Short mmCIF file of C-alpha atoms in Angstrom, two decimals:
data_model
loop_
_atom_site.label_atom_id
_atom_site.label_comp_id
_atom_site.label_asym_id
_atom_site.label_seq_id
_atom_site.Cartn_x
_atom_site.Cartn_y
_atom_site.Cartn_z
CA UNK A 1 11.74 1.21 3.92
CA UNK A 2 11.23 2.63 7.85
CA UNK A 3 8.35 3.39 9.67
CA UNK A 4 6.39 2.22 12.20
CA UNK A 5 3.97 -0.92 12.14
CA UNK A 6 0.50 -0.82 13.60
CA UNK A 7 -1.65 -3.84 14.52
CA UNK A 8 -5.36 -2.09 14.08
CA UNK A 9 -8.51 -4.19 15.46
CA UNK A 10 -10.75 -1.56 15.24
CA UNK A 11 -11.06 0.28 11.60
CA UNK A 12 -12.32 3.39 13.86
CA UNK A 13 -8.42 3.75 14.61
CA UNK A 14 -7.70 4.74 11.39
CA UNK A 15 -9.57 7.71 10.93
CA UNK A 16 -7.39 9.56 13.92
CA UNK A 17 -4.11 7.57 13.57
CA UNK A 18 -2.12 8.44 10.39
CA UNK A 19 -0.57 5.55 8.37
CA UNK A 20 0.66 5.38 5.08
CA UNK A 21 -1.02 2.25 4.00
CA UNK A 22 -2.61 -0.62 4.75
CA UNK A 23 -1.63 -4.27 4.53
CA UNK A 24 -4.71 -6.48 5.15
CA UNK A 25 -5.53 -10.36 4.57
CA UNK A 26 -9.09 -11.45 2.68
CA UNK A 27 -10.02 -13.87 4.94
CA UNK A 28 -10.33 -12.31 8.62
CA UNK A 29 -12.93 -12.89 11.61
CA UNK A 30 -15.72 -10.84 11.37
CA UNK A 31 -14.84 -8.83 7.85
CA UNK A 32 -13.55 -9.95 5.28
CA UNK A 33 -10.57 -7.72 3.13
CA UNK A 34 -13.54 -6.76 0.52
CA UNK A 35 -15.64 -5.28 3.02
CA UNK A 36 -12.72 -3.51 4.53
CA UNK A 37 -11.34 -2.14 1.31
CA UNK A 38 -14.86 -0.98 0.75
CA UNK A 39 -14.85 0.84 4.19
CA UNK A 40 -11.24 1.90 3.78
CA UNK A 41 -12.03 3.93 0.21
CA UNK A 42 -15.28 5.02 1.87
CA UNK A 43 -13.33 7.00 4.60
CA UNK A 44 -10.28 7.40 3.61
CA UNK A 45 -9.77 7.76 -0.17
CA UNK A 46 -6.32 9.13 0.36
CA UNK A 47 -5.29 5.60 1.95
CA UNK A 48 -4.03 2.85 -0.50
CA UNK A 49 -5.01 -1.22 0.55
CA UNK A 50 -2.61 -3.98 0.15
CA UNK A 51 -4.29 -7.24 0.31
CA UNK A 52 -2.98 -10.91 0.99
CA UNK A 53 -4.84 -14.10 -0.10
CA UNK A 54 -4.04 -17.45 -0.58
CA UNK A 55 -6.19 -17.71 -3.49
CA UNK A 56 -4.61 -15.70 -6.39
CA UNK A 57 -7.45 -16.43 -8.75
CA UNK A 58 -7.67 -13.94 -11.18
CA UNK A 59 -11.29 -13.42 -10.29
CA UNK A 60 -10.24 -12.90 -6.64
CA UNK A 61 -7.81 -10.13 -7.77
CA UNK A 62 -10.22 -8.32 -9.67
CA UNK A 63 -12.65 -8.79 -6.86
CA UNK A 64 -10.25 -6.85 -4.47
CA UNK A 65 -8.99 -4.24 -6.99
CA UNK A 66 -12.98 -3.42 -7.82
CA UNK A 67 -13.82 -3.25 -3.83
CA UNK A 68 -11.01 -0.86 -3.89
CA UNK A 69 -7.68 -2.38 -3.08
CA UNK A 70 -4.19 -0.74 -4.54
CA UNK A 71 -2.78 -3.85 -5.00
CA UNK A 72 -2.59 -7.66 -4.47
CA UNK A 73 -0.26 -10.43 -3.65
CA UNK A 74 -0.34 -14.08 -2.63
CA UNK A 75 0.32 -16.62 -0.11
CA UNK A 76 3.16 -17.52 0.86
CA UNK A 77 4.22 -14.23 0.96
CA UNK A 78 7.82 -13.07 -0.25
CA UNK A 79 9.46 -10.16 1.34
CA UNK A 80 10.58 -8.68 -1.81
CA UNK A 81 7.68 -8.76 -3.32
CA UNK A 82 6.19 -7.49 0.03
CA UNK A 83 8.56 -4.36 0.00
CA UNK A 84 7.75 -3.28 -3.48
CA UNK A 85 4.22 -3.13 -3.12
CA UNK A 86 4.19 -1.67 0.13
CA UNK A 87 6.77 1.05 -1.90
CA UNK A 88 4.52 1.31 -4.34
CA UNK A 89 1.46 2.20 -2.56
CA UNK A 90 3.61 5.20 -0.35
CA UNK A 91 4.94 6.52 -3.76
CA UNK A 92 1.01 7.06 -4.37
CA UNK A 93 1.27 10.03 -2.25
CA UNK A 94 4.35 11.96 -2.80
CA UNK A 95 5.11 15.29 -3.34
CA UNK A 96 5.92 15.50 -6.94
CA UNK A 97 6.67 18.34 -9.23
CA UNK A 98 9.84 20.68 -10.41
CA UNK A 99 8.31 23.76 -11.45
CA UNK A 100 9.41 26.79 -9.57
CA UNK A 101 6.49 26.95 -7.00
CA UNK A 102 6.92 23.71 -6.03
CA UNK A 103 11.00 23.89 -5.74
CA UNK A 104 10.48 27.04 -3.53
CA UNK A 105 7.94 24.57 -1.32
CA UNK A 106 10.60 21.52 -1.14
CA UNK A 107 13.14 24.17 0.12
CA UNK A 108 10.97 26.01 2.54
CA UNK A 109 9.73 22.63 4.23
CA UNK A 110 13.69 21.15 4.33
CA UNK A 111 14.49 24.25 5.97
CA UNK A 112 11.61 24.20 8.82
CA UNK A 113 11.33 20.51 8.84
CA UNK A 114 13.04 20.18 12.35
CA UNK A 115 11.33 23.25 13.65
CA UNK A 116 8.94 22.35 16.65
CA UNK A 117 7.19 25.35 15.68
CA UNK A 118 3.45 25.60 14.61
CA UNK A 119 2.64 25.29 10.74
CA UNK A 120 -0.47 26.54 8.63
CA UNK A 121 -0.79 25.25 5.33
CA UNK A 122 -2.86 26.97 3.12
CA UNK A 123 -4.11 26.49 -0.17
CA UNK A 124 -7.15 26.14 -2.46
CA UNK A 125 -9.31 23.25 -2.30
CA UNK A 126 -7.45 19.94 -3.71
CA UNK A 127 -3.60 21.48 -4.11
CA UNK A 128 -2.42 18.65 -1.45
CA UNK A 129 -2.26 20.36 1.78
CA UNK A 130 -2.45 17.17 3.75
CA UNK A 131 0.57 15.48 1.28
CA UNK A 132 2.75 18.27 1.80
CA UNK A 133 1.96 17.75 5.80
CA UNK A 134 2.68 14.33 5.85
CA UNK A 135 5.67 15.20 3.70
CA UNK A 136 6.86 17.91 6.31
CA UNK A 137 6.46 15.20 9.17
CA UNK A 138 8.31 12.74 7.02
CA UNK A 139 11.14 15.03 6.89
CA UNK A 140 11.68 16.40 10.39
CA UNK A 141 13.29 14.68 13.11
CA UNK A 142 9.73 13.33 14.46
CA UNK A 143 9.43 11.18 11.75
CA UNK A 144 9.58 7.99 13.92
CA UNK A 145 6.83 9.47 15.99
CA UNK A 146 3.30 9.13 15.35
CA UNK A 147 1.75 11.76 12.65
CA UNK A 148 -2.18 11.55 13.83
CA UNK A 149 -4.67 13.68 12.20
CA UNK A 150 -8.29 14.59 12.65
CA UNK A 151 -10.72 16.62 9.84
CA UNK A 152 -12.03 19.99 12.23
CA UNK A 153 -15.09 19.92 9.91
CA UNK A 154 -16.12 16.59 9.98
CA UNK A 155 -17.53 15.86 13.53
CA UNK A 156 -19.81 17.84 15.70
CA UNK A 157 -18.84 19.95 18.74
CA UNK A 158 -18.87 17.78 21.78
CA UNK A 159 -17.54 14.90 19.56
CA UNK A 160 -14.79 16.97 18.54
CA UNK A 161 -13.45 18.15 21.89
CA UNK A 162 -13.78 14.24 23.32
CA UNK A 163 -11.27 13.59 20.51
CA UNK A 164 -8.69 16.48 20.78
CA UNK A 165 -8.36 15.94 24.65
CA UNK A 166 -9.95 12.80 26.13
CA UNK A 167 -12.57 11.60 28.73
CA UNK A 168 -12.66 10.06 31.70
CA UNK A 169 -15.20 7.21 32.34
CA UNK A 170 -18.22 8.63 32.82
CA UNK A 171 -17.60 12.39 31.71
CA UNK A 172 -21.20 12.30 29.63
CA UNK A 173 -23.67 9.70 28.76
CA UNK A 174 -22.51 7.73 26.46
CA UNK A 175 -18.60 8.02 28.51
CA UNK A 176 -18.23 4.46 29.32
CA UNK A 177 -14.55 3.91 29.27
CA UNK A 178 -12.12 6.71 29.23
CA UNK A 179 -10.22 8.00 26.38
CA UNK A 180 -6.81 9.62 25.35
CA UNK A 181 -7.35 12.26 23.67
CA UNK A 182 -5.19 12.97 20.22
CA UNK A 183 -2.71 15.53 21.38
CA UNK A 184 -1.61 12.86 23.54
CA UNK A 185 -1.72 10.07 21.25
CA UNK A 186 0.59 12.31 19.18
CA UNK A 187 2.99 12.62 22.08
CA UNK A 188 6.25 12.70 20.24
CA UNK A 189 5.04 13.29 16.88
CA UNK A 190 2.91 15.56 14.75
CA UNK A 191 -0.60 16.41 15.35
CA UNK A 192 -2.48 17.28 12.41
CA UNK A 193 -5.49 19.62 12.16
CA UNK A 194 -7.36 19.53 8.57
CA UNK A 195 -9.95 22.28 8.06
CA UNK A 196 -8.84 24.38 11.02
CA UNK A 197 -10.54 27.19 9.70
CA UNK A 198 -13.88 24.70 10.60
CA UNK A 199 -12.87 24.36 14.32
CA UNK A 200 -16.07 25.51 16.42
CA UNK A 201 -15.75 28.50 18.08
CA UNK A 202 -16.12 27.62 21.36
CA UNK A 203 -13.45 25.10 21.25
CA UNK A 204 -10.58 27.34 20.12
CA UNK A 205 -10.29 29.12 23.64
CA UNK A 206 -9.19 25.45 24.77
CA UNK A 207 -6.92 24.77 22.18
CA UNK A 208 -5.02 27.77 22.41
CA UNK A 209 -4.89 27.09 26.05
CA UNK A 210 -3.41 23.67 25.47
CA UNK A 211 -1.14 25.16 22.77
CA UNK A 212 0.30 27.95 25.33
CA UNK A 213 0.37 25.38 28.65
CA UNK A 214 1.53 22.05 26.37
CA UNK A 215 -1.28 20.34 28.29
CA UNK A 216 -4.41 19.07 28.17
CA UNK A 217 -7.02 18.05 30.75
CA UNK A 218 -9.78 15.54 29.10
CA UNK A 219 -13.62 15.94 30.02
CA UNK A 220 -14.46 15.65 33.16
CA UNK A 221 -10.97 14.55 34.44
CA UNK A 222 -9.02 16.97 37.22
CA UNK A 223 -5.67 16.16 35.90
CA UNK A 224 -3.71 18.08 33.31
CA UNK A 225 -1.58 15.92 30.90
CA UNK A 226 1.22 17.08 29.20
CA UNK A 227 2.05 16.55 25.36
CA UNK A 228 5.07 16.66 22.85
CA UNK A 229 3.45 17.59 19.87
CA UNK A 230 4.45 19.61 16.93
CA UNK A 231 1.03 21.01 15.64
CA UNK A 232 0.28 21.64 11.75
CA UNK A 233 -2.63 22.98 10.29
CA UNK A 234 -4.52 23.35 7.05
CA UNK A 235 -7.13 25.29 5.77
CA UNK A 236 -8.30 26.95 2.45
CA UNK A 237 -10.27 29.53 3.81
CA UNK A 238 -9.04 33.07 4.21
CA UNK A 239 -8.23 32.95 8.39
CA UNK A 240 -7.27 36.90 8.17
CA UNK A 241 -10.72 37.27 7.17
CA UNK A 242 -12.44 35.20 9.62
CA UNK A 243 -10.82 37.11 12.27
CA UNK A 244 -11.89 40.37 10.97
CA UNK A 245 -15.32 38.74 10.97
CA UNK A 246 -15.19 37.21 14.51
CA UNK A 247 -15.43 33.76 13.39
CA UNK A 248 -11.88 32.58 14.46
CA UNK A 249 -9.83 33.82 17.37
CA UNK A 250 -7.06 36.29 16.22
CA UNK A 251 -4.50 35.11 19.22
CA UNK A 252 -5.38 31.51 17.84
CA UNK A 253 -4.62 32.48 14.47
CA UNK A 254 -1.10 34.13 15.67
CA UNK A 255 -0.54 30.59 17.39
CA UNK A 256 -0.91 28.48 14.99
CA UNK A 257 0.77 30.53 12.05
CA UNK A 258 4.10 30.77 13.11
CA UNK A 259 5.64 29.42 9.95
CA UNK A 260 2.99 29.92 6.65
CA UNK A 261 3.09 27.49 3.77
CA UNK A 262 1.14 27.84 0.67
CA UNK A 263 0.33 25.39 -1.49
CA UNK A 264 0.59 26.18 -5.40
CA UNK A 265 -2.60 25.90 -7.07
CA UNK A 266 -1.97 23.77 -10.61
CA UNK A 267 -2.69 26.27 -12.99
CA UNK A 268 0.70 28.21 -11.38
CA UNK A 269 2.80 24.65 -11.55
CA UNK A 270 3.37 24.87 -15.39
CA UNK A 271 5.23 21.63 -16.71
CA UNK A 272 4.05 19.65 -13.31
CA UNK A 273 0.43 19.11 -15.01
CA UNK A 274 2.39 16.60 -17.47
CA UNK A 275 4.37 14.54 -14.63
CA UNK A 276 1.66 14.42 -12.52
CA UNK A 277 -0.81 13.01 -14.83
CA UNK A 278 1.44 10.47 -15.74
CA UNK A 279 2.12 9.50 -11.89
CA UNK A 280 -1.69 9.55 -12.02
CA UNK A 281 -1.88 7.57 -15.08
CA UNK A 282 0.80 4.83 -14.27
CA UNK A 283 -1.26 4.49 -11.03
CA UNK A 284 -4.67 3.93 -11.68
CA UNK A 285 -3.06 1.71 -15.12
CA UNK A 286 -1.60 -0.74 -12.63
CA UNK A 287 -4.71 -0.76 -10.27
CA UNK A 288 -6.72 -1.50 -12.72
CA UNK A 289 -4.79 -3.99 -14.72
CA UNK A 290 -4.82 -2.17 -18.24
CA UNK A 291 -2.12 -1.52 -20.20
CA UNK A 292 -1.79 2.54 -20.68
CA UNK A 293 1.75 4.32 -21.00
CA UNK A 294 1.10 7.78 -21.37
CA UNK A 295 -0.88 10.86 -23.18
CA UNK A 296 -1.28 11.30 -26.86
CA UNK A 297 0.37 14.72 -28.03
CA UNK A 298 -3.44 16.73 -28.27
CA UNK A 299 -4.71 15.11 -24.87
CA UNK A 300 -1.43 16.76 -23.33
CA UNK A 301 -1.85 20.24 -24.81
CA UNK A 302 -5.07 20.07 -23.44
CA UNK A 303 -3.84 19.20 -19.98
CA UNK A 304 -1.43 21.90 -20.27
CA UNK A 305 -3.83 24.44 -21.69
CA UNK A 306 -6.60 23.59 -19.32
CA UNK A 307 -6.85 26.29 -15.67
CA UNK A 308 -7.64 23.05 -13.31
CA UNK A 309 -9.90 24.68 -10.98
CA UNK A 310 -9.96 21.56 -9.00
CA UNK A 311 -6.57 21.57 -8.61
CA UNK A 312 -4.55 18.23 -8.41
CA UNK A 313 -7.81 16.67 -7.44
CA UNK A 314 -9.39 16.91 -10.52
CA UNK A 315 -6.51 16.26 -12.13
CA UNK A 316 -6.18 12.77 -10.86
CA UNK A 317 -10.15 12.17 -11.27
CA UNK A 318 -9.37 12.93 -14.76
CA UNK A 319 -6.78 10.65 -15.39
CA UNK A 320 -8.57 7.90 -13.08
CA UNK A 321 -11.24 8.39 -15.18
CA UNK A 322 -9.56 8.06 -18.71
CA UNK A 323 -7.54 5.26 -17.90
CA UNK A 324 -11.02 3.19 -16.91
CA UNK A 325 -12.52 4.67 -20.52
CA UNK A 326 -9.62 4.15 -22.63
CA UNK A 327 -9.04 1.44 -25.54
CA UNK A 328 -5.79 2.42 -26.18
CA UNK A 329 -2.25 2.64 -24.80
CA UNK A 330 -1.93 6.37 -24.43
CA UNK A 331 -4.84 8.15 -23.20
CA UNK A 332 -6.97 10.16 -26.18
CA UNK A 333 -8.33 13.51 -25.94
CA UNK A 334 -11.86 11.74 -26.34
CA UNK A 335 -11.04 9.89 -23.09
CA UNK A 336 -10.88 13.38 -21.37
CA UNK A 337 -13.76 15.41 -19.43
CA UNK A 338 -15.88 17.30 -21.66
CA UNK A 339 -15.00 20.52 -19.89
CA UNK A 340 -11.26 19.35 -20.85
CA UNK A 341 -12.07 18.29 -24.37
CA UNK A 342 -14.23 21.92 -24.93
CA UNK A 343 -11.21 23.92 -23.88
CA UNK A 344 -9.88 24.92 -27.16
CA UNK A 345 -6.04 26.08 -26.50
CA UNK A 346 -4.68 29.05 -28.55
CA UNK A 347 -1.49 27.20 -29.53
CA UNK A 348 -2.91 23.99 -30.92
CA UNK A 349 -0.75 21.40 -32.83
CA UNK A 350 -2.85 21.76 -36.26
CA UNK A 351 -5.56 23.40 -36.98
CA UNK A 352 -7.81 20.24 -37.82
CA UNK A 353 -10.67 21.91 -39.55
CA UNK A 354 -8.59 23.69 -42.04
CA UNK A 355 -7.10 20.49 -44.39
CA UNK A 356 -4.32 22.96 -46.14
CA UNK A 357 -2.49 23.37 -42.32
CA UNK A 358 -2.40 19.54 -41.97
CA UNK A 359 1.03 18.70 -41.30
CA UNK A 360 2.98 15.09 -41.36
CA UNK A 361 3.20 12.63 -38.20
CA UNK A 362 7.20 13.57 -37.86
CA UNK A 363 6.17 17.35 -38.18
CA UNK A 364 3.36 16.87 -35.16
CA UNK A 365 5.67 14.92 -33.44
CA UNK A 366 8.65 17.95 -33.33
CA UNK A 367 5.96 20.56 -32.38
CA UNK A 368 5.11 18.50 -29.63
CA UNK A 369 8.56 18.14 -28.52
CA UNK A 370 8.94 21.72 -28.27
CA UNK A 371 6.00 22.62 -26.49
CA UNK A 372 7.15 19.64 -24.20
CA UNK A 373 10.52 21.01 -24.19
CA UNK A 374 8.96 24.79 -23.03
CA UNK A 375 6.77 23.45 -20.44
CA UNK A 376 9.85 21.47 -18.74
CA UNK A 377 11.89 24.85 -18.77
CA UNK A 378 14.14 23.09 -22.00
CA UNK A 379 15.39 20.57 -19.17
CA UNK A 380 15.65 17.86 -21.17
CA UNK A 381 16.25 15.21 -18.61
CA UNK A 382 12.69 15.91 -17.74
CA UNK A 383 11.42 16.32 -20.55
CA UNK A 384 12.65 12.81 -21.71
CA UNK A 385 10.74 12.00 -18.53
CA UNK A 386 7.37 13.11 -19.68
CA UNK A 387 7.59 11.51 -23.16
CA UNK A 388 8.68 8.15 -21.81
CA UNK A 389 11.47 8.19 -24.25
CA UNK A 390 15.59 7.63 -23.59
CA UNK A 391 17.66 10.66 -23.10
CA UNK A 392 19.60 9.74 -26.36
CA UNK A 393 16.03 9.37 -28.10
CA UNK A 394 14.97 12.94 -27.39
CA UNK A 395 18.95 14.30 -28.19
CA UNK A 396 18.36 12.91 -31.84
CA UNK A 397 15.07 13.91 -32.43
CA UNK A 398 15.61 17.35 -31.13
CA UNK A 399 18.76 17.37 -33.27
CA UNK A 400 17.00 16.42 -36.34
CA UNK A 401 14.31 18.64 -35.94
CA UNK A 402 17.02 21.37 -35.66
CA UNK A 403 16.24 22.24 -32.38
CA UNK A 404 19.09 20.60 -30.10
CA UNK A 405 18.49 23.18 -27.15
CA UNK A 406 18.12 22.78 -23.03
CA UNK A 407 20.13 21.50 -20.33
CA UNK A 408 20.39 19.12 -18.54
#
């Protein structure tokens, strides 16, 4: 594992500076690791929380995994054991997915990965624009360089602008030390602006302007600064629109959406709603210390049958959800959102309230193979994959359901 290590003292840090995770004793001066877990999952949701203690009570663990942490180890501390949760935590937020859409995405970001040029990312609400972001940065040659990102929509105006380009002491009231602003923080790297479609308008004159010159001058300062920067974007509003509408500067737009990426929504990603609900599942299984392996056949034809108009968001709410309501090892269709459970497919497994189209377990079992088998594309490598079954498993049961079809 690579990357870069930062020693944070102030938790404001890591709302502007991007990091994967964060590895965090219980017992600090001034906060403890509960209370920072707690401000951590407040903030940043997104951002998984390895704690250390020397106390690995089982009481203490469950304390930190219900104040939010993604995982827990123990003093003295063994690098091994170090590495894999750190691993762990990053896997969290990979790109994941082999559908078409999302093979077209891999290939467009490996081919513009080294670009320096601008990127939008667009998308509707919860696809994963800011994954596929940090997965762009993670694949270009800036990757050892900071990735530092700031949410357009969440801070007012004059806040906003002290951020992007700095102050000097004194630049405004409450000015009392000066600040580098995050396109120079970035220097190097990737800067990262979420929700540009939310950026104020009388701040995008200036960022074009530092876009064009590669320089910044901070509030109140006389100086310009320069910046190596590689700037990405995201949005899920419709920017051609806002233009049209004079809400967002058309020579901005052009600037910042040099190279276009869309994000699939999930209801165009096919056989992905199976592997990422179990990435989900294994997840929040682990974090919370439950033993779940997977879906039961009708709670996966419902995931596959349901539109997901919360995208991958709701999808992992779901399964966070129904691995906390669970009694079982595989998740039930009762431990599914009503809206989920309501959605009646059209190519059910049986046909429950008729008793004369009940079929045997075995017979259940090879329809659901199938319909696993046409959502993978009949790649049965992944398909094997979704079932949590060996290779040579699903080869004999397809072959004694008479069905030994797909690749590998």
């Amino acid at each position: 594992m690579s990357g870069r290590i930062l020693v944070v003292d102030e938790l404001a840090l890591l709302e502007t500076v991007e990091v994967d995770v964060v590895l965090s004793d219980l017992n600090m001066r001034g906060m403890d690791g509960f209370a920072l877990c707690e401000r951590v999952v407040a903030n940043r949701p997104d951002l998984p929380v390895v704690v250390i203690t020397a106390f690995g009570s089982l009481e203490t663990a469950i304390a930190a995994i219900r104040a939010g942490a993604y995982d827990f180890i123990t003093k003295p501390v063994k690098m091994d054991a170090l590495a894999v949760a750190l691993a762990r935590a990053q896997r969290f937020e990979e790109l994941i997915g082999d559908s078409p859409a999302m093979r077209k995405l891999h290939q467009l970001l490996d081919r513009v990965a080294d670009s320096d040029a601008s990127v939008l990312i667009t998308g509707e609400s919860g696809t994963g624009k800011e994954v596929v972001a940090k997965a762009l940065h993670r694949r270009g040659r800036r990757k050892d360089g900071p990735l530092v990102a700031i949410n357009c929509a969440a801070m007012p105006e004059q806040l906003l602008e002290s951020e992007l380009f700095g102050h000097v002491r004194g630049a405004f009231t409450d000015a009392r030390a000066a600040r580098t602003g995050l396109f120079v923080q970035a220097n190097g790297g990737t800067l990262l602006l979420d929700e540009i479609g939310d950026l104020p308008l009388a701040l995008q004159p200036k960022l074009l302007r530092a876009l064009q010159e590669r320089t910044v001058r901070p509030i109140g300062g006389s100086e310009e600064v320069a910046f190596d920067v590689r700037l990405v974007a995201t949005t899920n509003r419709d920017l051609e629109s806002a233009v049209e509408e004079g809400l967002f500067r058309e020579d901005l737009y052009f600037r910042i959406n040099v190279i276009p990426v869309e994000t699939p929504p999930l209801r165009a990603r096919g056989n992905d709603v199976l592997l990422l609900a179990q990435h989900f599942l294994v997840h929040f299984a682990e974090k919370a210390r439950k033993s779940v392996t997977g879906l039961s056949p009708p709670a996966a034809e419902r995931l596959l049958a349901y539109a997901w108009p919360g995208n991958v968001r709701e999808l992992q709410n779901s399964m966070e959800r129904a691995v906390a309501l669970t009694q079982y090892e595989q998740i039930t269709v009762d431990d599914l959102p009503e809206k989920i459970r309501a959605y009646r497919p059209s190519h059910v497994l049986i046909a429950a309230d008729d008793p004369s189209e009940l079929v045997p377990l075995e017979e259940m079992e090879r329809r659901y193979i199938l319909r696993v088998m046409e959502a993978v594309g009949g790649n049965r490598t992944l398909a094997a994959k979704v079932l949590r079954i060996g290779r040579k498993t699903l080869y004999r049961k397809l072959a004694l359901g008479g069905a030994a079809t797909g690749h590998e």
